[in-house]
Structure formats: C-alpha cells, structure tokens
mmCIF file of C-alpha atoms in Angstrom:
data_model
loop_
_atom_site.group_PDB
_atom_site.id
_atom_site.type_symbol
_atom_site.label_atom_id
_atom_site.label_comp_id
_atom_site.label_asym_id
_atom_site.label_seq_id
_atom_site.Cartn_x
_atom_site.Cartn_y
_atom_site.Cartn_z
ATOM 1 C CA UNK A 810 144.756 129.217 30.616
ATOM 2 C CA UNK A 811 146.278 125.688 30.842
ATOM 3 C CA UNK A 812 146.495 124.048 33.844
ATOM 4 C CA UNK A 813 148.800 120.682 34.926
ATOM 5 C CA UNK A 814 146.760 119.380 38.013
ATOM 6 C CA UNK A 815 149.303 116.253 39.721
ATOM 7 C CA UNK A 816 148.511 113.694 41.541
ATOM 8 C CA UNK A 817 149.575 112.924 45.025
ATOM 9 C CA UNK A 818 150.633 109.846 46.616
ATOM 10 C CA UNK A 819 150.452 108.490 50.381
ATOM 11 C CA UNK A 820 152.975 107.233 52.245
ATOM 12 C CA UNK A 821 151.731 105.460 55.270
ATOM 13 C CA UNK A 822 148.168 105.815 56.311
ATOM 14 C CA UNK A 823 146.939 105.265 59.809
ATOM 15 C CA UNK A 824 143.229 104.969 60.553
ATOM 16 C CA UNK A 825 142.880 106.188 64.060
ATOM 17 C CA UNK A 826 139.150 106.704 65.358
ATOM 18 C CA UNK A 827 135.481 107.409 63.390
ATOM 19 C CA UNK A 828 134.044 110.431 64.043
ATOM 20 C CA UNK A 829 130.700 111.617 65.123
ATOM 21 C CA UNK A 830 130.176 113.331 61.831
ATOM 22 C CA UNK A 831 131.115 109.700 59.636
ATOM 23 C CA UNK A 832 134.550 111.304 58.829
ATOM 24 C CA UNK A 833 137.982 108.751 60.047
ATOM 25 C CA UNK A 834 140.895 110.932 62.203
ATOM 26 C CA UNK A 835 143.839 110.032 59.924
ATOM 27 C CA UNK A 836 147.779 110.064 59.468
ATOM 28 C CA UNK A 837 149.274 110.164 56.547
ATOM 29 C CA UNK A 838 151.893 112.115 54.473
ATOM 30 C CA UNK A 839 150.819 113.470 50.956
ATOM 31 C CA UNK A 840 153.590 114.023 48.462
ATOM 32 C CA UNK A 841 152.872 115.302 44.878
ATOM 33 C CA UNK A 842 153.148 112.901 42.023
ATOM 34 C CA UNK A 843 154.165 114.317 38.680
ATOM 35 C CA UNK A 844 150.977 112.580 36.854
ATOM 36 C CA UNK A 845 149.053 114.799 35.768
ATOM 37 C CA UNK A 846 145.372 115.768 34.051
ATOM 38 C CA UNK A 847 145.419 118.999 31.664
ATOM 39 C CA UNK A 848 142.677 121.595 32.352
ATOM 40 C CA UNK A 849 142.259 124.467 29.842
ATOM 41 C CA UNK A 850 140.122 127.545 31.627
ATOM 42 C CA UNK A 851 138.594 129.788 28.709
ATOM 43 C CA UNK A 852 136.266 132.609 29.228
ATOM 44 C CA UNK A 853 133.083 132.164 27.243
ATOM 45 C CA UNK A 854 129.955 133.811 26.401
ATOM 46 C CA UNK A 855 127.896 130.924 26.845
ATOM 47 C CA UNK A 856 125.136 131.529 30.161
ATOM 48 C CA UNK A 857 126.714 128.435 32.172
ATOM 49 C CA UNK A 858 129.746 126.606 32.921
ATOM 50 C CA UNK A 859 130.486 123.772 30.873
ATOM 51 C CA UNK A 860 133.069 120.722 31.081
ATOM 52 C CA UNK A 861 134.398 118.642 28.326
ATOM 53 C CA UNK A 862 136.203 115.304 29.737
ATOM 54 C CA UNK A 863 138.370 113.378 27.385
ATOM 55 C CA UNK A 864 140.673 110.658 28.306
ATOM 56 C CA UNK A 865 139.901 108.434 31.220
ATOM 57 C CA UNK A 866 135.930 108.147 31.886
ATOM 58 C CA UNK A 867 134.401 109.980 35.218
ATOM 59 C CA UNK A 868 131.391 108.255 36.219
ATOM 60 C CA UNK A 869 128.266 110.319 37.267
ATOM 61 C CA UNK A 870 126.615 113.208 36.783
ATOM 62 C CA UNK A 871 128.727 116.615 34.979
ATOM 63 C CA UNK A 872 127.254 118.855 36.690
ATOM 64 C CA UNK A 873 128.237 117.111 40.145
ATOM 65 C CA UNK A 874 132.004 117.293 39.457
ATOM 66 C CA UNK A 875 134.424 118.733 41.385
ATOM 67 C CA UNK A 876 135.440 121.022 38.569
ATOM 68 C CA UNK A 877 131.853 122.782 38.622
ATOM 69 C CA UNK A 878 131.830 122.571 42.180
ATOM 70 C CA UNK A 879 134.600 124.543 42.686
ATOM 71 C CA UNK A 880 133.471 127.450 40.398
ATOM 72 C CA UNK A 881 130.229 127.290 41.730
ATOM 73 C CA UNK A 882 131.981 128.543 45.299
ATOM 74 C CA UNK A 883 133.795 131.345 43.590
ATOM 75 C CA UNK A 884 130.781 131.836 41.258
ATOM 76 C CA UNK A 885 128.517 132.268 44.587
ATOM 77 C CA UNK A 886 130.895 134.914 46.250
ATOM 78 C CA UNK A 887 132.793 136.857 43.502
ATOM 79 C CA UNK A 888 130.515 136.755 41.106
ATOM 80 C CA UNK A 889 132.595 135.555 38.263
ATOM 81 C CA UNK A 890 131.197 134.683 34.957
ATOM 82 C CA UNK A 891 130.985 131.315 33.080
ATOM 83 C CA UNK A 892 133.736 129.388 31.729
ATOM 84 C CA UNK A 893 134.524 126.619 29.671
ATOM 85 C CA UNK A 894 136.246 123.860 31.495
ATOM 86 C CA UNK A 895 137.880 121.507 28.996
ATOM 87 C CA UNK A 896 139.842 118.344 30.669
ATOM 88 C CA UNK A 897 142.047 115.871 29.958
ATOM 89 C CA UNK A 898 141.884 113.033 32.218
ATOM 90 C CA UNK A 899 144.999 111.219 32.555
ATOM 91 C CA UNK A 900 145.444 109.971 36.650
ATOM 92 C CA UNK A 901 143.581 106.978 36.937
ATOM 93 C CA UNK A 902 140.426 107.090 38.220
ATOM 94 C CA UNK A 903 139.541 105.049 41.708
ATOM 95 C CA UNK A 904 143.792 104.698 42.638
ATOM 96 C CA UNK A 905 144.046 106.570 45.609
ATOM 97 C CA UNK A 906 145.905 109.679 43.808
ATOM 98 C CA UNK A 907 143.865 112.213 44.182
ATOM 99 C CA UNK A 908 143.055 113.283 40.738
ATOM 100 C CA UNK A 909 139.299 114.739 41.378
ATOM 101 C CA UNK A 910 140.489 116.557 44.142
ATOM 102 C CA UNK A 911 143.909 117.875 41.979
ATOM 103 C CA UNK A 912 141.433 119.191 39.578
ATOM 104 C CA UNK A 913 139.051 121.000 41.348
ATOM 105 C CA UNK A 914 141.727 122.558 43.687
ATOM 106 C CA UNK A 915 143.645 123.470 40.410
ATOM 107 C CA UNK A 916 140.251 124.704 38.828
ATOM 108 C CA UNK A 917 140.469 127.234 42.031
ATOM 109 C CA UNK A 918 143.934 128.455 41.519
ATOM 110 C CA UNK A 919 143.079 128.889 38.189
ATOM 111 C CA UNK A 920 140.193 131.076 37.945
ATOM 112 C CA UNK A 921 141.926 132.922 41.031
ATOM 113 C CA UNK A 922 144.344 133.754 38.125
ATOM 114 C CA UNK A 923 142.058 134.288 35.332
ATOM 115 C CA UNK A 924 140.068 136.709 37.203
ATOM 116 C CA UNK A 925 142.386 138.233 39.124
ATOM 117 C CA UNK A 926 140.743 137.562 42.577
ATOM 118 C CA UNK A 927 143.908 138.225 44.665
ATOM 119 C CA UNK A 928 142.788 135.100 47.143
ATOM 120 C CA UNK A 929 145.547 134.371 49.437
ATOM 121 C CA UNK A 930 146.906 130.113 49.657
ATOM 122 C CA UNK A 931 145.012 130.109 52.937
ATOM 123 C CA UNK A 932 141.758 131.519 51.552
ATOM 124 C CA UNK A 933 142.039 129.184 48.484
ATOM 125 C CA UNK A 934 142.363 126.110 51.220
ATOM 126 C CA UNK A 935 139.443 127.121 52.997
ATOM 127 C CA UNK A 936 137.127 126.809 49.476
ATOM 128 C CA UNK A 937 139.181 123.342 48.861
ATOM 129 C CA UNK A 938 138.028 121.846 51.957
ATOM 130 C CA UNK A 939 134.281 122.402 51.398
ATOM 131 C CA UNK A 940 135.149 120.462 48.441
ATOM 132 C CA UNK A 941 136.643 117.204 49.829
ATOM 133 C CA UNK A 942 139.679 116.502 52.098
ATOM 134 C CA UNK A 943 142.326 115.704 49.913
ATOM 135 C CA UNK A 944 141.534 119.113 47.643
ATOM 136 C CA UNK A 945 143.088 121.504 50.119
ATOM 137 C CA UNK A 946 146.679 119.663 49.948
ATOM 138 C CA UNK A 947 146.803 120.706 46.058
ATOM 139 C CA UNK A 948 146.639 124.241 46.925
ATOM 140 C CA UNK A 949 150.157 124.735 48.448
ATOM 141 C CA UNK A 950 151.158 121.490 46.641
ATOM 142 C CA UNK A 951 153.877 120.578 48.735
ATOM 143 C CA UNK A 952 155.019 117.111 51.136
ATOM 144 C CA UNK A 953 152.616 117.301 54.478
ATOM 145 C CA UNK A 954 151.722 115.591 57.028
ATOM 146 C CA UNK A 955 148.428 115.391 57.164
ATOM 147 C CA UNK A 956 146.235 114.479 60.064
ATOM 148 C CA UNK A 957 142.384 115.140 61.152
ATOM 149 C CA UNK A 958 140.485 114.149 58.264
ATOM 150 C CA UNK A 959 142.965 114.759 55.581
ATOM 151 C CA UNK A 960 143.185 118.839 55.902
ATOM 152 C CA UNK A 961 145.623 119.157 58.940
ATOM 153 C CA UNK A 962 148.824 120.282 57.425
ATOM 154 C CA UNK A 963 152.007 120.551 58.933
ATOM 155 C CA UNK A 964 154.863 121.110 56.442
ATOM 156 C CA UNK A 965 157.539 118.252 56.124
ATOM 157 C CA UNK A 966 160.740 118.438 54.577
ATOM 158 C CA UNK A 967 161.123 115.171 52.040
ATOM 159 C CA UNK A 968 162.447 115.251 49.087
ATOM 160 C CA UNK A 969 162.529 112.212 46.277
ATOM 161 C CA UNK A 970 163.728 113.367 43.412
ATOM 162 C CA UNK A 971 166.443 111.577 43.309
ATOM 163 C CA UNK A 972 164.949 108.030 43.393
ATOM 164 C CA UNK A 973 162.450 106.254 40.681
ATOM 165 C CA UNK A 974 158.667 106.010 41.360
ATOM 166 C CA UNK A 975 156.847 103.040 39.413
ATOM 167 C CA UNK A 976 152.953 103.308 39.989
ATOM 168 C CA UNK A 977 151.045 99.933 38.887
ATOM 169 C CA UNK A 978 146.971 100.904 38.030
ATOM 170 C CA UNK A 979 145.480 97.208 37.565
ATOM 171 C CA UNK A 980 141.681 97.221 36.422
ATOM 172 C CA UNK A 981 139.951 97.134 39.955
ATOM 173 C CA UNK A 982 138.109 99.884 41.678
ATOM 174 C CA UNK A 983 137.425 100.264 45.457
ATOM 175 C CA UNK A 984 135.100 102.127 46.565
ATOM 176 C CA UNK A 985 135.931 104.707 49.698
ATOM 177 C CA UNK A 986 132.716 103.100 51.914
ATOM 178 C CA UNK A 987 134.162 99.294 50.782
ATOM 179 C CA UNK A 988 138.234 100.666 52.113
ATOM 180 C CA UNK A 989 136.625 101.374 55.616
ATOM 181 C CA UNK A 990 134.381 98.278 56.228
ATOM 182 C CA UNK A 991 137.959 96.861 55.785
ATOM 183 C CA UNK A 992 139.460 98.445 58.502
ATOM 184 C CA UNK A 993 139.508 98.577 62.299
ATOM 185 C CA UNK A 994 140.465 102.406 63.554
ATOM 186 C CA UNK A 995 143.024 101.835 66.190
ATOM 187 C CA UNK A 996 145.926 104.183 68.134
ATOM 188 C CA UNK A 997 148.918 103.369 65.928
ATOM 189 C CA UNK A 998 152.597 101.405 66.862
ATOM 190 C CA UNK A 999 154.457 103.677 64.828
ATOM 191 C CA UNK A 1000 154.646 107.714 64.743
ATOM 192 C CA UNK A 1001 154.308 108.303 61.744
ATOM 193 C CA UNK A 1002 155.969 111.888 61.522
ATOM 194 C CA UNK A 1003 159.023 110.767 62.807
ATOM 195 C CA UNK A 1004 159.044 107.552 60.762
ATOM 196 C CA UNK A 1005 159.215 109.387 57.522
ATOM 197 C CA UNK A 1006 162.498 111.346 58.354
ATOM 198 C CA UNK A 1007 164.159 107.796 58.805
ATOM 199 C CA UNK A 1008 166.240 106.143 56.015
ATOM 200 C CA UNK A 1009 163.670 105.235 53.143
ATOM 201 C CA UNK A 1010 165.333 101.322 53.325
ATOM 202 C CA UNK A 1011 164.052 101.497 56.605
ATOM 203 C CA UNK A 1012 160.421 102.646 55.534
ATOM 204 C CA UNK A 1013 159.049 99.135 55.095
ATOM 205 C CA UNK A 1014 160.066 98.096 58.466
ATOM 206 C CA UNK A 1015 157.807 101.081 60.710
ATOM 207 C CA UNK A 1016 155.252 102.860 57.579
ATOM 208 C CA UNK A 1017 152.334 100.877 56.268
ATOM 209 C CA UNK A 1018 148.785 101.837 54.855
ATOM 210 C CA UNK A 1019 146.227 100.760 57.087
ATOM 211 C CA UNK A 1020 143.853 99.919 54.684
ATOM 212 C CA UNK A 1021 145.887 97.024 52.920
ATOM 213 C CA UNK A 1022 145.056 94.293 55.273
ATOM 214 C CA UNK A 1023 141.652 94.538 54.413
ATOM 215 C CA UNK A 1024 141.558 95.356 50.432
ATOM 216 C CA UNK A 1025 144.084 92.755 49.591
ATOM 217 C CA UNK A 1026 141.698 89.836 51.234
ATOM 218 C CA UNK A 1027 139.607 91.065 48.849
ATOM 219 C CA UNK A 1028 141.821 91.288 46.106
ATOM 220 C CA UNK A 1029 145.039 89.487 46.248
ATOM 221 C CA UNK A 1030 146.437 90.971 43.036
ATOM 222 C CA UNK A 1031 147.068 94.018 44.797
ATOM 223 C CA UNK A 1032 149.644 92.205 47.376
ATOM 224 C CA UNK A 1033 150.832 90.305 44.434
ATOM 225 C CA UNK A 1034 151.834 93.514 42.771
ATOM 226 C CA UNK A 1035 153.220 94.821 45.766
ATOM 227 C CA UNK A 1036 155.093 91.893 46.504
ATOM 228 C CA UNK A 1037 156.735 91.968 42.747
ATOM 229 C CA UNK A 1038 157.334 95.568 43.178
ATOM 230 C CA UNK A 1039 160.066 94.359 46.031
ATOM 231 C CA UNK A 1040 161.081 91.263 44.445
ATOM 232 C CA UNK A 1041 161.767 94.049 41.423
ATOM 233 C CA UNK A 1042 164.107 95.562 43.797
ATOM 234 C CA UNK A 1043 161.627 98.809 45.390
ATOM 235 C CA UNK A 1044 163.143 100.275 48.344
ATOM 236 C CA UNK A 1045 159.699 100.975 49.574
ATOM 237 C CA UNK A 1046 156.340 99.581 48.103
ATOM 238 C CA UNK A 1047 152.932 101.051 49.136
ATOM 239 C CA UNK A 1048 148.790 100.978 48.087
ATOM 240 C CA UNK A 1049 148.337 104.562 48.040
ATOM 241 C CA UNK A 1050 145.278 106.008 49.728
ATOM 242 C CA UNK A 1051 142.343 103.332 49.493
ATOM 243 C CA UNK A 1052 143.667 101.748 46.369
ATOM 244 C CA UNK A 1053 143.798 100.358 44.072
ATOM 245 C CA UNK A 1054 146.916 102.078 42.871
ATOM 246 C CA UNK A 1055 149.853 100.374 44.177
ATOM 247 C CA UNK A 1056 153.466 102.126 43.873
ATOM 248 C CA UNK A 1057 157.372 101.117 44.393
ATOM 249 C CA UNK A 1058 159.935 103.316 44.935
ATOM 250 C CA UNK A 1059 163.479 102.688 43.717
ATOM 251 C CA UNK A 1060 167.079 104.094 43.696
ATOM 252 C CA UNK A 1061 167.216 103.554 40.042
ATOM 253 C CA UNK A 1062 165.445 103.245 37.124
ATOM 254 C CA UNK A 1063 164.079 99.528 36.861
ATOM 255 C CA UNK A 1064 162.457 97.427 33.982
ATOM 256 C CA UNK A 1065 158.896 96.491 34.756
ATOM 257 C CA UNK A 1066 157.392 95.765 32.112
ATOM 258 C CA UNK A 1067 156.938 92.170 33.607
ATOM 259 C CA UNK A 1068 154.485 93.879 35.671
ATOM 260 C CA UNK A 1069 152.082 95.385 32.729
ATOM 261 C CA UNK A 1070 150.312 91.793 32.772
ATOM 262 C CA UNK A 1071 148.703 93.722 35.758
ATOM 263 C CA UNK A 1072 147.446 96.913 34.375
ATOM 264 C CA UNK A 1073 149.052 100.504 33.231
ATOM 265 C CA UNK A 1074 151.962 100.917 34.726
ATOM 266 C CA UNK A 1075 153.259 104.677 35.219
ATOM 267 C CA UNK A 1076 156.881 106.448 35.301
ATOM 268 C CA UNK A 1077 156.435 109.511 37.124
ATOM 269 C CA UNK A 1078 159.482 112.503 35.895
ATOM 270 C CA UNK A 1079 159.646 115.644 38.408
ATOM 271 C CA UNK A 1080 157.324 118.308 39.017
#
C-alpha cells in the first residue's frame, strides 16, 4: 500500500495562554499543502516493525518515530501484525509543515486499510492526538480552524486552488521549546475565524503568526525572505507554524528563483 502523506500550512497563529499541563491555547487555521512524503505499508513476516527512511534525514532514535508510534497504538488494541514501513522523506524537516505528524496520521489510515479495521475518522483522531497535536488534522485532511492545543477543529470553508503557493526552506532549524521562549501568550486584536473569510489582499493587514516577532530577532533571514516574498509580488506572506519555513501566496505563477540563494524553494500543485 502506498501512501502520499501532505503537508499542512498555517495561516495566522495566535498564542493565547500556557497551560497547566506545559501545552499553549492556540489559533490557527491548518490548510493541506500538496508536499508530500511517500510511505509504502507491506505486510511482512519479520517479528517487528521496521522503518526504512530515505530522503531528508530524521534525527533520533527509529524506534521513537511517529511512524512506529502509531502502529504501536493499533498494535496494542487490535492486535495487528508487523509491517514494513518504508519512507520517503520529502517535507522538510524543522519548517513548521507538519510532516512527522502527516506521516504517522497517514501510517493510521493506512493500516486501518490494510487490515481492514473499519475505524471511523473520529476514532482514527482520537489515536492521532495521543500522538501529537498537529497529527489529528491529517486524518480528515481538510481547512480547520484549529484552537485548544492544535486538536480543536471546526470546519472552514477556504479554498486556494486557484492562486500559487511558493514555500522558501532556508538551512535553519528552530526548535519548538526555542519558538515559545520567543513569545509572550496574550488575548489577540484580531479574530482570527472571521479574518480568514476576508479578501486574501486584505490578509496581511489583520492575520499574522505570533511567533515571528521573536524567531526573526533571532534570525533575520527569515523576515528577509518574507519581505522578498512581497516585494516578489505575494498577496499574503507567512512563517508557517514555528518556522523556519516561510511561504507567499500569489495570484499567479511567479519566478523566484532569485530567492534559491536562501534555501529549497517549493511549488506546491493541488491535492
């Protein structure tokens, strides 16, 4: 079985209060990104799980990834039996697009498949979120609006298919911990949910990602790429998530490759 697990990219993202638990409250709206990683899902006879990476490097540990994580959970309750997990990594790693949390969510949907669990969206969500709190959006896989810690849904009707996405990778890595000693939770200016059904020329006036402020004093190429991004002609320019991954959206297909002097730079096509 061959999987395409997409990224997913942020538009505005409000950091409202710390929790008790460690965990931020949150605002944001999650829309998928056709970038994608290829996972292949083969039964095997061999007595454990295994997972091949090729492509882009995934620090630590295999056996901590999110891939073995999530069979782990069906493993533990259904019983299946091993597989061989073969992936090929192709969202950057570190940007703020999701791609661990694409994977293991489409890891779930997959062996749902393969082994013919008959787990319902909802009951596939609730294994995502023991995973991490991006991994339940991959499951429906469609533009939310996400608040609590990342796995309050409400659906939202958006739709950009017909504009261009640029996405600029440049060779810096934030960590999550180093994003919030950056920022200062606060109530935000701007509702968010009904800033995203405005014009998208009008986005750069009311959305923003609360985390830039912070990451680009610490690393000014970021709000140098952003800033080329509009000089390029974007509609609406962004860091996605806690970086470093910085996209532009625009009504029609633009030449960057100016902008490779910065790092990879990726043309999204549709889902």
């Amino acid at each position: 079985m061959i999987l395409f697990a997409n990224a997913k990219l942020n538009i505005g993202l409000q950091v409202i209060a710390k929790r008790t638990d460690g965990y931020h409250e949150l605002n944001s709206v999650f829309y998928p990104l056709p970038i994608y990683d290829i996972i292949e899902l083969l039964d095997t006879t061999v007595a454990e799980t295994t997972l091949n990476i090729q492509g882009e490097r995934i620090p630590g540990n295999l056996r901590d990834n999110l891939c073995i994580r999530a069979f782990e959970l069906l493993e533990k309750d259904y019983g299946i039996p091993p597989v061989s997990i073969d992936l090929i990594k192709q969202i950057p790693i570190g940007a703020g697009l999701g791609g661990g949390s694409a994977d293991a969510s489409f890891v779930l949907k997959g062996l749902n498949t393969l082994f013919q669990l008959n787990l319902t969206e909802e009951q596939l969500a609730g294994y995502a979120a023991k995973l991490g709190a991006d991994c339940p959006f991959f499951i429906a896989n469609n533009p939310v609006f996400a608040t609590g810690i990342g796995t309050d849904f409400k659906d939202l009707t958006l739709n950009l298919d017909g504009y261009h996405i640029a996405v600029i990778m440049p060779n810096i890595h934030i960590s999550t911990a180093e994003a919030y000693a950056g920022v200062q939770p606060k109530v935000p200016e701007v509702n968010l949910e009904e800033a995203i059904r405005l014009p998208i020329q009008e986005w750069k006036f009311h959305i923003r990602n609360d985390f830039e402020d912070g990451i680009f004093e610490n690393y000014p190429l970021l709000k140098e790429i952003k800033e080329t991004l509009y000089q390029k002609g974007a509609i609406y320019a962004s860091m996605s998530g806690s970086g470093a991954a910085i996209y532009g959206i625009f009504w029609e297909k633009t030449d960057l490759s100016a902008l490779a002097k910065y790092g990879k730079i990726y043309h999204p096509t549709k889902l």
